[in-house]
Amino acid sequence: MTVPQFFFILFALITLLSGLRCVTTPNLFHAALYLVISLFGVAALFAMLEAGFLALAQLIVYVGAIAILIIFAVMLTRGMVQPSGAQLNSQAGLAAVVSGALLFILLRVLPSFNYPTVDAAVPADLTTRLGQSLVGEFVLPFEVTSVLLLAALVGAIYIARERSKKTPSPPGPLSQNRKDDFGRGGAADSPLQSIAVVDGRGTGGEVVVKED
Amino acid sequence: MIPLSWYLIVAAALFCTGIYGVLARRNSVGILMGIELMLNAVNINLVAFWRYLAPDTTTGQVFALFVLVVAAAEAVVGLALIISVYRDRRSIDAEQIDLLRW
């Protein structure tokens, strides 16, 4: 076993094991941290493939931005799904069978392909050529990507912003359903109390259900 | 030299791990993490094929870069949806988010 092969196996094991822990650990915050380790491993694999720019972009975009975003989301929605409670849904066994079968099929099929690999070296000015092709050959998808990012930015702000309290959604069957989902049995019959349930952002993230 | 198939095997295993996370998690944020793992597996495949089949071009890396950008946009919108649903329903359990169920 050569030195690159040793490091490849090391990084691959780090990536796969932390990825596996990411999807199986009951604590969601730990899962986010395992995801970060797995993304680090993928960046190391990119570096081993001599794609230096992509490895750095992976670190900045995934580890720097997306992982922080996911950790923020975990903390903002904390307390809803208890770490002690069941983290897997009713189809977890079936999911394990499906993903295991897919992995089995892929591993059986993979060796039969015989790709015409070339043994050429990566050009030294690769990053320069990458930038030139982004604004040359691939300029249209590049611009479409910028529009996509703008749309995602505006859409995320619009979706996640807080609705103003002056225009609460009218109490109706929906709010009745919500009251049932809480399972608190509060007698929220008058419209005002229903609004309090709908808009209930009380202190400490608790739902405020007023009872007379 | 590391064989190309090693990278493909790692990517396949990571992809199946992500699929399991998407299918089995109750928490919506956990589902999103599984999607990120799957997108990373795809990126490993793209970069590995670029390195072993056409290292003198930039196509594979450009493709992987676009996948990266789309993954970032997807994560932002997905997490915004989760925050919005959490604010509305006080739950991000994927089995309880059934507003659109007929």
PDB file of C-alpha atoms in Angstrom:
ATOM      1  CA  MET A   1       0.000   0.000   0.000  1.00  0.00           C
ATOM      2  CA  THR A   2       1.440   3.295  -1.062  1.00  0.00           C
ATOM      3  CA  VAL A   3       1.264   6.501   0.934  1.00  0.00           C
ATOM      4  CA  PRO A   4      -1.519   8.124  -1.177  1.00  0.00           C
ATOM      5  CA  GLN A   5      -3.589   4.978  -0.860  1.00  0.00           C
ATOM      6  CA  PHE A   6      -3.165   5.011   2.899  1.00  0.00           C
ATOM      7  CA  PHE A   7      -4.323   8.627   3.101  1.00  0.00           C
ATOM      8  CA  PHE A   8      -7.202   7.933   0.743  1.00  0.00           C
ATOM      9  CA  ILE A   9      -8.447   5.102   2.939  1.00  0.00           C
ATOM     10  CA  LEU A  10      -8.023   7.293   6.012  1.00  0.00           C
ATOM     11  CA  PHE A  11     -10.038  10.181   4.558  1.00  0.00           C
ATOM     12  CA  ALA A  12     -12.640   7.830   3.092  1.00  0.00           C
ATOM     13  CA  LEU A  13     -13.142   6.163   6.454  1.00  0.00           C
ATOM     14  CA  ILE A  14     -13.464   9.533   8.176  1.00  0.00           C
ATOM     15  CA  THR A  15     -16.024  10.649   5.603  1.00  0.00           C
ATOM     16  CA  LEU A  16     -18.084   7.471   5.643  1.00  0.00           C
ATOM     17  CA  LEU A  17     -18.073   6.809   9.375  1.00  0.00           C
ATOM     18  CA  SER A  18     -18.970  10.366  10.313  1.00  0.00           C
ATOM     19  CA  GLY A  19     -21.607  10.380   7.572  1.00  0.00           C
ATOM     20  CA  LEU A  20     -23.070   7.216   9.064  1.00  0.00           C
ATOM     21  CA  ARG A  21     -23.055   8.736  12.531  1.00  0.00           C
ATOM     22  CA  CYS A  22     -24.670  11.857  11.089  1.00  0.00           C
ATOM     23  CA  VAL A  23     -27.744   9.946   9.960  1.00  0.00           C
ATOM     24  CA  THR A  24     -27.988   7.622  12.959  1.00  0.00           C
ATOM     25  CA  THR A  25     -27.152   9.693  16.027  1.00  0.00           C
ATOM     26  CA  PRO A  26     -30.243  10.651  18.045  1.00  0.00           C
ATOM     27  CA  ASN A  27     -28.947  14.081  19.007  1.00  0.00           C
ATOM     28  CA  LEU A  28     -29.478  16.414  16.080  1.00  0.00           C
ATOM     29  CA  PHE A  29     -26.797  18.868  17.165  1.00  0.00           C
ATOM     30  CA  HIS A  30     -24.237  16.051  17.225  1.00  0.00           C
ATOM     31  CA  ALA A  31     -25.498  15.040  13.803  1.00  0.00           C
ATOM     32  CA  ALA A  32     -24.698  18.531  12.509  1.00  0.00           C
ATOM     33  CA  LEU A  33     -21.160  18.291  13.929  1.00  0.00           C
ATOM     34  CA  TYR A  34     -20.679  14.871  12.346  1.00  0.00           C
ATOM     35  CA  LEU A  35     -21.883  16.369   9.083  1.00  0.00           C
ATOM     36  CA  VAL A  36     -19.119  18.975   9.366  1.00  0.00           C
ATOM     37  CA  ILE A  37     -16.502  16.233   9.826  1.00  0.00           C
ATOM     38  CA  SER A  38     -17.885  14.359   6.839  1.00  0.00           C
ATOM     39  CA  LEU A  39     -17.743  17.499   4.699  1.00  0.00           C
ATOM     40  CA  PHE A  40     -14.129  17.996   5.790  1.00  0.00           C
ATOM     41  CA  GLY A  41     -13.396  14.464   4.593  1.00  0.00           C
ATOM     42  CA  VAL A  42     -14.987  15.191   1.222  1.00  0.00           C
ATOM     43  CA  ALA A  43     -12.817  18.305   0.928  1.00  0.00           C
ATOM     44  CA  ALA A  44      -9.760  16.152   1.659  1.00  0.00           C
ATOM     45  CA  LEU A  45     -10.845  13.744  -1.096  1.00  0.00           C
ATOM     46  CA  PHE A  46     -11.120  16.716  -3.483  1.00  0.00           C
ATOM     47  CA  ALA A  47      -7.591  17.724  -2.522  1.00  0.00           C
ATOM     48  CA  MET A  48      -6.389  14.179  -3.220  1.00  0.00           C
ATOM     49  CA  LEU A  49      -7.980  14.435  -6.656  1.00  0.00           C
ATOM     50  CA  GLU A  50      -5.866  17.573  -7.250  1.00  0.00           C
ATOM     51  CA  ALA A  51      -8.931  19.802  -7.401  1.00  0.00           C
ATOM     52  CA  GLY A  52      -7.544  22.437  -5.083  1.00  0.00           C
ATOM     53  CA  PHE A  53     -10.020  25.175  -5.881  1.00  0.00           C
ATOM     54  CA  LEU A  54     -12.974  22.870  -5.324  1.00  0.00           C
ATOM     55  CA  ALA A  55     -11.535  21.674  -2.027  1.00  0.00           C
ATOM     56  CA  LEU A  56     -11.305  25.266  -0.820  1.00  0.00           C
ATOM     57  CA  ALA A  57     -14.759  26.110  -2.167  1.00  0.00           C
ATOM     58  CA  GLN A  58     -16.090  23.048  -0.356  1.00  0.00           C
ATOM     59  CA  LEU A  59     -14.575  24.267   2.885  1.00  0.00           C
ATOM     60  CA  ILE A  60     -15.885  27.802   2.498  1.00  0.00           C
ATOM     61  CA  VAL A  61     -19.365  27.014   1.182  1.00  0.00           C
ATOM     62  CA  TYR A  62     -20.180  23.814   3.039  1.00  0.00           C
ATOM     63  CA  VAL A  63     -18.228  23.952   6.270  1.00  0.00           C
ATOM     64  CA  GLY A  64     -18.306  27.719   6.513  1.00  0.00           C
ATOM     65  CA  ALA A  65     -21.829  28.511   5.409  1.00  0.00           C
ATOM     66  CA  ILE A  66     -24.177  25.556   5.085  1.00  0.00           C
ATOM     67  CA  ALA A  67     -23.034  23.826   8.271  1.00  0.00           C
ATOM     68  CA  ILE A  68     -23.461  27.049  10.260  1.00  0.00           C
ATOM     69  CA  LEU A  69     -26.896  27.479   8.708  1.00  0.00           C
ATOM     70  CA  ILE A  70     -27.907  23.951   9.690  1.00  0.00           C
ATOM     71  CA  ILE A  71     -26.627  24.437  13.236  1.00  0.00           C
ATOM     72  CA  PHE A  72     -28.648  27.668  13.431  1.00  0.00           C
ATOM     73  CA  ALA A  73     -31.743  25.811  12.283  1.00  0.00           C
ATOM     74  CA  VAL A  74     -31.140  23.050  14.837  1.00  0.00           C
ATOM     75  CA  MET A  75     -30.852  25.606  17.614  1.00  0.00           C
ATOM     76  CA  LEU A  76     -33.856  27.644  16.479  1.00  0.00           C
ATOM     77  CA  THR A  77     -36.069  24.576  16.415  1.00  0.00           C
ATOM     78  CA  ARG A  78     -34.578  23.097  19.529  1.00  0.00           C
ATOM     79  CA  GLY A  79     -36.796  21.398  22.058  1.00  0.00           C
ATOM     80  CA  MET A  80     -39.382  20.324  19.532  1.00  0.00           C
ATOM     81  CA  VAL A  81     -37.895  16.914  18.887  1.00  0.00           C
ATOM     82  CA  GLN A  82     -36.571  15.584  22.143  1.00  0.00           C
ATOM     83  CA  PRO A  83     -33.219  13.785  21.975  1.00  0.00           C
ATOM     84  CA  SER A  84     -34.678  11.039  24.106  1.00  0.00           C
ATOM     85  CA  GLY A  85     -37.636  10.500  21.823  1.00  0.00           C
ATOM     86  CA  ALA A  86     -37.731   8.393  18.721  1.00  0.00           C
ATOM     87  CA  GLN A  87     -35.700  10.001  15.950  1.00  0.00           C
ATOM     88  CA  LEU A  88     -36.608   7.481  13.294  1.00  0.00           C
ATOM     89  CA  ASN A  89     -39.956   7.335  11.601  1.00  0.00           C
ATOM     90  CA  SER A  90     -42.081   4.273  11.063  1.00  0.00           C
ATOM     91  CA  GLN A  91     -40.416   3.365   7.782  1.00  0.00           C
ATOM     92  CA  ALA A  92     -36.851   3.325   9.143  1.00  0.00           C
ATOM     93  CA  GLY A  93     -36.459  -0.420   8.676  1.00  0.00           C
ATOM     94  CA  LEU A  94     -37.659  -0.216   5.112  1.00  0.00           C
ATOM     95  CA  ALA A  95     -35.338   2.724   4.501  1.00  0.00           C
ATOM     96  CA  ALA A  96     -32.377   0.679   5.746  1.00  0.00           C
ATOM     97  CA  VAL A  97     -33.335  -2.172   3.432  1.00  0.00           C
ATOM     98  CA  VAL A  98     -33.720   0.145   0.432  1.00  0.00           C
ATOM     99  CA  SER A  99     -30.449   1.989   0.952  1.00  0.00           C
ATOM    100  CA  GLY A 100     -28.615  -1.258   1.712  1.00  0.00           C
ATOM    101  CA  ALA A 101     -29.985  -2.866  -1.440  1.00  0.00           C
ATOM    102  CA  LEU A 102     -28.995   0.175  -3.493  1.00  0.00           C
ATOM    103  CA  LEU A 103     -25.479   0.053  -2.071  1.00  0.00           C
ATOM    104  CA  PHE A 104     -25.264  -3.678  -2.811  1.00  0.00           C
ATOM    105  CA  ILE A 105     -26.377  -3.180  -6.421  1.00  0.00           C
ATOM    106  CA  LEU A 106     -23.971  -0.261  -6.936  1.00  0.00           C
ATOM    107  CA  LEU A 107     -21.039  -2.219  -5.522  1.00  0.00           C
ATOM    108  CA  ARG A 108     -21.900  -5.185  -7.724  1.00  0.00           C
ATOM    109  CA  VAL A 109     -22.216  -3.055 -10.858  1.00  0.00           C
ATOM    110  CA  LEU A 110     -19.213  -0.765 -10.320  1.00  0.00           C
ATOM    111  CA  PRO A 111     -16.341  -3.181 -11.106  1.00  0.00           C
ATOM    112  CA  SER A 112     -17.904  -4.232 -14.394  1.00  0.00           C
ATOM    113  CA  PHE A 113     -17.433  -0.768 -15.884  1.00  0.00           C
ATOM    114  CA  ASN A 114     -14.161  -0.262 -17.637  1.00  0.00           C
ATOM    115  CA  TYR A 115     -13.650   3.451 -17.952  1.00  0.00           C
ATOM    116  CA  PRO A 116     -10.932   4.626 -20.357  1.00  0.00           C
ATOM    117  CA  THR A 117      -8.816   6.405 -17.776  1.00  0.00           C
ATOM    118  CA  VAL A 118      -6.015   8.589 -19.037  1.00  0.00           C
ATOM    119  CA  ASP A 119      -2.832   8.968 -17.084  1.00  0.00           C
ATOM    120  CA  ALA A 120      -2.330  12.662 -17.785  1.00  0.00           C
ATOM    121  CA  ALA A 121      -1.215  15.199 -15.239  1.00  0.00           C
ATOM    122  CA  VAL A 122      -3.408  18.072 -14.149  1.00  0.00           C
ATOM    123  CA  PRO A 123      -2.320  21.296 -15.878  1.00  0.00           C
ATOM    124  CA  ALA A 124      -0.535  23.721 -13.613  1.00  0.00           C
ATOM    125  CA  ASP A 125      -2.748  26.695 -14.495  1.00  0.00           C
ATOM    126  CA  LEU A 126      -5.921  24.801 -13.746  1.00  0.00           C
ATOM    127  CA  THR A 127      -7.548  27.451 -11.562  1.00  0.00           C
ATOM    128  CA  THR A 128      -6.874  30.104 -14.178  1.00  0.00           C
ATOM    129  CA  ARG A 129      -8.478  27.973 -16.850  1.00  0.00           C
ATOM    130  CA  LEU A 130     -11.380  27.228 -14.534  1.00  0.00           C
ATOM    131  CA  GLY A 131     -12.054  30.931 -14.083  1.00  0.00           C
ATOM    132  CA  GLN A 132     -11.685  31.614 -17.782  1.00  0.00           C
ATOM    133  CA  SER A 133     -14.094  28.844 -18.721  1.00  0.00           C
ATOM    134  CA  LEU A 134     -16.618  30.134 -16.178  1.00  0.00           C
ATOM    135  CA  VAL A 135     -16.816  33.476 -17.957  1.00  0.00           C
ATOM    136  CA  GLY A 136     -16.203  32.050 -21.407  1.00  0.00           C
ATOM    137  CA  GLU A 137     -17.576  28.685 -22.323  1.00  0.00           C
ATOM    138  CA  PHE A 138     -19.988  28.432 -19.378  1.00  0.00           C
ATOM    139  CA  VAL A 139     -21.004  32.065 -19.107  1.00  0.00           C
ATOM    140  CA  LEU A 140     -24.718  31.379 -19.586  1.00  0.00           C
ATOM    141  CA  PRO A 141     -25.041  28.815 -16.750  1.00  0.00           C
ATOM    142  CA  PHE A 142     -22.838  31.086 -14.650  1.00  0.00           C
ATOM    143  CA  GLU A 143     -25.273  33.977 -15.046  1.00  0.00           C
ATOM    144  CA  VAL A 144     -28.268  31.701 -14.508  1.00  0.00           C
ATOM    145  CA  THR A 145     -26.613  30.601 -11.268  1.00  0.00           C
ATOM    146  CA  SER A 146     -26.402  34.199 -10.108  1.00  0.00           C
ATOM    147  CA  VAL A 147     -30.115  34.634 -10.810  1.00  0.00           C
ATOM    148  CA  LEU A 148     -30.777  31.421  -8.887  1.00  0.00           C
ATOM    149  CA  LEU A 149     -28.821  32.692  -5.900  1.00  0.00           C
ATOM    150  CA  LEU A 150     -30.706  35.980  -5.970  1.00  0.00           C
ATOM    151  CA  ALA A 151     -34.018  34.148  -6.144  1.00  0.00           C
ATOM    152  CA  ALA A 152     -32.999  31.890  -3.255  1.00  0.00           C
ATOM    153  CA  LEU A 153     -31.966  34.935  -1.209  1.00  0.00           C
ATOM    154  CA  VAL A 154     -35.234  36.802  -1.762  1.00  0.00           C
ATOM    155  CA  GLY A 155     -37.314  33.645  -1.373  1.00  0.00           C
ATOM    156  CA  ALA A 156     -35.639  32.640   1.881  1.00  0.00           C
ATOM    157  CA  ILE A 157     -36.172  36.094   3.368  1.00  0.00           C
ATOM    158  CA  TYR A 158     -39.801  36.127   2.259  1.00  0.00           C
ATOM    159  CA  ILE A 159     -40.543  32.634   3.570  1.00  0.00           C
ATOM    160  CA  ALA A 160     -38.761  32.936   6.898  1.00  0.00           C
ATOM    161  CA  ARG A 161     -39.671  36.499   7.872  1.00  0.00           C
ATOM    162  CA  GLU A 162     -42.018  37.053  10.758  1.00  0.00           C
ATOM    163  CA  ARG A 163     -45.539  37.919   9.820  1.00  0.00           C
ATOM    164  CA  SER A 164     -46.591  41.260  11.233  1.00  0.00           C
ATOM    165  CA  LYS A 165     -48.972  41.086  14.161  1.00  0.00           C
ATOM    166  CA  LYS A 166     -51.403  43.576  12.646  1.00  0.00           C
ATOM    167  CA  THR A 167     -52.637  41.111  10.078  1.00  0.00           C
ATOM    168  CA  PRO A 168     -52.972  37.737  11.747  1.00  0.00           C
ATOM    169  CA  SER A 169     -54.395  34.932   9.693  1.00  0.00           C
ATOM    170  CA  PRO A 170     -58.150  34.759  10.298  1.00  0.00           C
ATOM    171  CA  PRO A 171     -59.210  32.151  12.828  1.00  0.00           C
ATOM    172  CA  GLY A 172     -60.957  29.313  11.152  1.00  0.00           C
ATOM    173  CA  PRO A 173     -60.845  25.542  10.860  1.00  0.00           C
ATOM    174  CA  LEU A 174     -57.066  25.734  10.516  1.00  0.00           C
ATOM    175  CA  SER A 175     -56.578  27.205  13.958  1.00  0.00           C
ATOM    176  CA  GLN A 176     -58.904  24.602  15.379  1.00  0.00           C
ATOM    177  CA  ASN A 177     -56.707  21.917  13.913  1.00  0.00           C
ATOM    178  CA  ARG A 178     -53.678  23.586  15.415  1.00  0.00           C
ATOM    179  CA  LYS A 179     -55.242  23.584  18.808  1.00  0.00           C
ATOM    180  CA  ASP A 180     -55.864  19.866  18.431  1.00  0.00           C
ATOM    181  CA  ASP A 181     -52.290  19.239  17.402  1.00  0.00           C
ATOM    182  CA  PHE A 182     -51.000  20.857  20.528  1.00  0.00           C
ATOM    183  CA  GLY A 183     -53.068  18.455  22.553  1.00  0.00           C
ATOM    184  CA  ARG A 184     -53.430  20.987  25.324  1.00  0.00           C
ATOM    185  CA  GLY A 185     -57.198  21.115  25.219  1.00  0.00           C
ATOM    186  CA  GLY A 186     -57.391  24.839  25.832  1.00  0.00           C
ATOM    187  CA  ALA A 187     -60.858  26.236  25.248  1.00  0.00           C
ATOM    188  CA  ALA A 188     -59.846  28.637  22.516  1.00  0.00           C
ATOM    189  CA  ASP A 189     -63.333  29.350  21.293  1.00  0.00           C
ATOM    190  CA  SER A 190     -63.387  33.089  20.951  1.00  0.00           C
ATOM    191  CA  PRO A 191     -61.586  34.521  17.926  1.00  0.00           C
ATOM    192  CA  LEU A 192     -59.210  36.483  20.080  1.00  0.00           C
ATOM    193  CA  GLN A 193     -57.928  33.410  21.805  1.00  0.00           C
ATOM    194  CA  SER A 194     -57.583  31.606  18.506  1.00  0.00           C
ATOM    195  CA  ILE A 195     -55.408  34.435  17.291  1.00  0.00           C
ATOM    196  CA  ALA A 196     -53.340  34.073  20.406  1.00  0.00           C
ATOM    197  CA  VAL A 197     -52.843  30.420  19.550  1.00  0.00           C
ATOM    198  CA  VAL A 198     -51.974  31.132  15.924  1.00  0.00           C
ATOM    199  CA  ASP A 199     -49.663  33.936  16.751  1.00  0.00           C
ATOM    200  CA  GLY A 200     -48.458  32.404  19.944  1.00  0.00           C
ATOM    201  CA  ARG A 201     -44.845  33.308  20.204  1.00  0.00           C
ATOM    202  CA  GLY A 202     -44.711  33.605  23.920  1.00  0.00           C
ATOM    203  CA  THR A 203     -41.654  33.825  26.039  1.00  0.00           C
ATOM    204  CA  GLY A 204     -39.200  30.994  25.874  1.00  0.00           C
ATOM    205  CA  GLY A 205     -40.685  29.535  22.716  1.00  0.00           C
ATOM    206  CA  GLU A 206     -43.723  28.286  24.535  1.00  0.00           C
ATOM    207  CA  VAL A 207     -47.149  28.391  23.018  1.00  0.00           C
ATOM    208  CA  VAL A 208     -49.461  30.661  24.930  1.00  0.00           C
ATOM    209  CA  VAL A 209     -52.916  29.227  25.329  1.00  0.00           C
ATOM    210  CA  LYS A 210     -55.064  31.426  27.480  1.00  0.00           C
ATOM    211  CA  GLU A 211     -57.593  29.713  29.594  1.00  0.00           C
ATOM    212  CA  ASP A 212     -60.309  31.420  31.556  1.00  0.00           C
TER     213      ASP A 212
ATOM    214  CA  MET B   1      -2.040   5.752  -8.105  1.00  0.00           C
ATOM    215  CA  ILE B   2      -5.424   5.260  -6.508  1.00  0.00           C
ATOM    216  CA  PRO B   3      -7.864   3.360  -8.746  1.00  0.00           C
ATOM    217  CA  LEU B   4     -10.885   5.270  -9.958  1.00  0.00           C
ATOM    218  CA  SER B   5     -13.220   2.611  -8.600  1.00  0.00           C
ATOM    219  CA  TRP B   6     -12.178   3.406  -5.021  1.00  0.00           C
ATOM    220  CA  TYR B   7     -13.596   6.900  -5.349  1.00  0.00           C
ATOM    221  CA  LEU B   8     -16.760   5.525  -6.935  1.00  0.00           C
ATOM    222  CA  ILE B   9     -17.197   3.053  -4.072  1.00  0.00           C
ATOM    223  CA  VAL B  10     -16.789   5.797  -1.467  1.00  0.00           C
ATOM    224  CA  ALA B  11     -19.249   8.014  -3.318  1.00  0.00           C
ATOM    225  CA  ALA B  12     -21.773   5.170  -3.592  1.00  0.00           C
ATOM    226  CA  ALA B  13     -21.513   4.427   0.120  1.00  0.00           C
ATOM    227  CA  LEU B  14     -21.900   8.096   1.025  1.00  0.00           C
ATOM    228  CA  PHE B  15     -24.902   8.404  -1.292  1.00  0.00           C
ATOM    229  CA  CYS B  16     -26.623   5.402   0.285  1.00  0.00           C
ATOM    230  CA  THR B  17     -25.929   6.821   3.743  1.00  0.00           C
ATOM    231  CA  GLY B  18     -27.605  10.048   2.678  1.00  0.00           C
ATOM    232  CA  ILE B  19     -30.595   8.154   1.272  1.00  0.00           C
ATOM    233  CA  TYR B  20     -31.015   6.353   4.564  1.00  0.00           C
ATOM    234  CA  GLY B  21     -30.916   9.665   6.418  1.00  0.00           C
ATOM    235  CA  VAL B  22     -33.533  11.199   4.128  1.00  0.00           C
ATOM    236  CA  LEU B  23     -35.878   8.232   4.369  1.00  0.00           C
ATOM    237  CA  ALA B  24     -35.544   7.397   8.056  1.00  0.00           C
ATOM    238  CA  ARG B  25     -35.227  10.727   9.875  1.00  0.00           C
ATOM    239  CA  ARG B  26     -38.235  12.310  11.496  1.00  0.00           C
ATOM    240  CA  ASN B  27     -36.661  15.713  11.941  1.00  0.00           C
ATOM    241  CA  SER B  28     -36.777  17.912   8.845  1.00  0.00           C
ATOM    242  CA  VAL B  29     -33.320  19.331   9.512  1.00  0.00           C
ATOM    243  CA  GLY B  30     -32.004  15.755   9.642  1.00  0.00           C
ATOM    244  CA  ILE B  31     -33.571  15.111   6.248  1.00  0.00           C
ATOM    245  CA  LEU B  32     -31.779  18.168   4.898  1.00  0.00           C
ATOM    246  CA  MET B  33     -28.476  16.825   6.241  1.00  0.00           C
ATOM    247  CA  GLY B  34     -29.060  13.593   4.338  1.00  0.00           C
ATOM    248  CA  ILE B  35     -29.613  15.585   1.151  1.00  0.00           C
ATOM    249  CA  GLU B  36     -26.320  17.404   1.702  1.00  0.00           C
ATOM    250  CA  LEU B  37     -24.526  14.067   2.074  1.00  0.00           C
ATOM    251  CA  MET B  38     -26.054  12.845  -1.201  1.00  0.00           C
ATOM    252  CA  LEU B  39     -25.003  16.008  -3.046  1.00  0.00           C
ATOM    253  CA  ASN B  40     -21.470  15.584  -1.718  1.00  0.00           C
ATOM    254  CA  ALA B  41     -21.358  12.014  -2.977  1.00  0.00           C
ATOM    255  CA  VAL B  42     -22.385  13.241  -6.424  1.00  0.00           C
ATOM    256  CA  ASN B  43     -19.626  15.838  -6.307  1.00  0.00           C
ATOM    257  CA  ILE B  44     -17.020  13.199  -5.432  1.00  0.00           C
ATOM    258  CA  ASN B  45     -18.115  11.250  -8.502  1.00  0.00           C
ATOM    259  CA  LEU B  46     -17.950  14.308 -10.765  1.00  0.00           C
ATOM    260  CA  VAL B  47     -14.485  15.339  -9.628  1.00  0.00           C
ATOM    261  CA  ALA B  48     -13.167  11.763  -9.747  1.00  0.00           C
ATOM    262  CA  PHE B  49     -14.369  11.310 -13.327  1.00  0.00           C
ATOM    263  CA  TRP B  50     -12.874  14.669 -14.268  1.00  0.00           C
ATOM    264  CA  ARG B  51      -9.501  13.683 -12.788  1.00  0.00           C
ATOM    265  CA  TYR B  52      -9.315  10.234 -14.362  1.00  0.00           C
ATOM    266  CA  LEU B  53     -11.027  10.738 -17.723  1.00  0.00           C
ATOM    267  CA  ALA B  54     -10.426  14.341 -18.799  1.00  0.00           C
ATOM    268  CA  PRO B  55      -7.985  16.189 -16.531  1.00  0.00           C
ATOM    269  CA  ASP B  56      -6.995  18.604 -19.289  1.00  0.00           C
ATOM    270  CA  THR B  57     -10.489  20.104 -19.455  1.00  0.00           C
ATOM    271  CA  THR B  58     -12.398  22.059 -16.825  1.00  0.00           C
ATOM    272  CA  THR B  59     -15.875  20.673 -17.487  1.00  0.00           C
ATOM    273  CA  GLY B  60     -16.063  18.314 -14.533  1.00  0.00           C
ATOM    274  CA  GLN B  61     -14.933  20.926 -12.034  1.00  0.00           C
ATOM    275  CA  VAL B  62     -17.346  23.517 -13.421  1.00  0.00           C
ATOM    276  CA  PHE B  63     -20.171  21.004 -13.075  1.00  0.00           C
ATOM    277  CA  ALA B  64     -19.201  20.240  -9.486  1.00  0.00           C
ATOM    278  CA  LEU B  65     -19.051  23.974  -8.758  1.00  0.00           C
ATOM    279  CA  PHE B  66     -22.591  24.451 -10.032  1.00  0.00           C
ATOM    280  CA  VAL B  67     -23.773  21.533  -7.913  1.00  0.00           C
ATOM    281  CA  LEU B  68     -22.161  23.291  -4.931  1.00  0.00           C
ATOM    282  CA  VAL B  69     -24.010  26.542  -5.644  1.00  0.00           C
ATOM    283  CA  VAL B  70     -27.348  24.807  -6.158  1.00  0.00           C
ATOM    284  CA  ALA B  71     -26.807  22.890  -2.912  1.00  0.00           C
ATOM    285  CA  ALA B  72     -26.247  26.160  -1.077  1.00  0.00           C
ATOM    286  CA  ALA B  73     -29.413  27.691  -2.537  1.00  0.00           C
ATOM    287  CA  GLU B  74     -31.368  24.538  -1.725  1.00  0.00           C
ATOM    288  CA  ALA B  75     -30.144  24.538   1.868  1.00  0.00           C
ATOM    289  CA  VAL B  76     -31.092  28.185   2.355  1.00  0.00           C
ATOM    290  CA  VAL B  77     -34.617  27.795   0.993  1.00  0.00           C
ATOM    291  CA  GLY B  78     -35.118  24.464   2.765  1.00  0.00           C
ATOM    292  CA  LEU B  79     -34.095  25.844   6.138  1.00  0.00           C
ATOM    293  CA  ALA B  80     -36.273  28.925   5.621  1.00  0.00           C
ATOM    294  CA  LEU B  81     -39.218  26.607   4.943  1.00  0.00           C
ATOM    295  CA  ILE B  82     -38.427  24.619   8.070  1.00  0.00           C
ATOM    296  CA  ILE B  83     -38.273  27.784  10.198  1.00  0.00           C
ATOM    297  CA  SER B  84     -41.562  28.961   8.715  1.00  0.00           C
ATOM    298  CA  VAL B  85     -43.263  25.620   9.327  1.00  0.00           C
ATOM    299  CA  TYR B  86     -41.866  25.535  12.853  1.00  0.00           C
ATOM    300  CA  ARG B  87     -43.255  28.980  13.554  1.00  0.00           C
ATOM    301  CA  ASP B  88     -46.636  27.990  12.204  1.00  0.00           C
ATOM    302  CA  ARG B  89     -47.029  24.453  13.490  1.00  0.00           C
ATOM    303  CA  ARG B  90     -44.594  24.352  16.417  1.00  0.00           C
ATOM    304  CA  SER B  91     -43.173  21.121  15.046  1.00  0.00           C
ATOM    305  CA  ILE B  92     -40.664  20.067  12.425  1.00  0.00           C
ATOM    306  CA  ASP B  93     -41.504  16.400  12.575  1.00  0.00           C
ATOM    307  CA  ALA B  94     -41.853  15.372   8.946  1.00  0.00           C
ATOM    308  CA  GLU B  95     -44.703  13.028   9.813  1.00  0.00           C
ATOM    309  CA  GLN B  96     -46.741  15.842  11.347  1.00  0.00           C
ATOM    310  CA  ILE B  97     -46.268  18.311   8.520  1.00  0.00           C
ATOM    311  CA  ASP B  98     -49.305  17.257   6.527  1.00  0.00           C
ATOM    312  CA  LEU B  99     -50.857  20.590   5.586  1.00  0.00           C
ATOM    313  CA  LEU B 100     -50.853  19.622   1.921  1.00  0.00           C
ATOM    314  CA  ARG B 101     -52.085  16.097   2.454  1.00  0.00           C
ATOM    315  CA  TRP B 102     -55.342  15.490   0.672  1.00  0.00           C
TER     316      TRP B 102
END
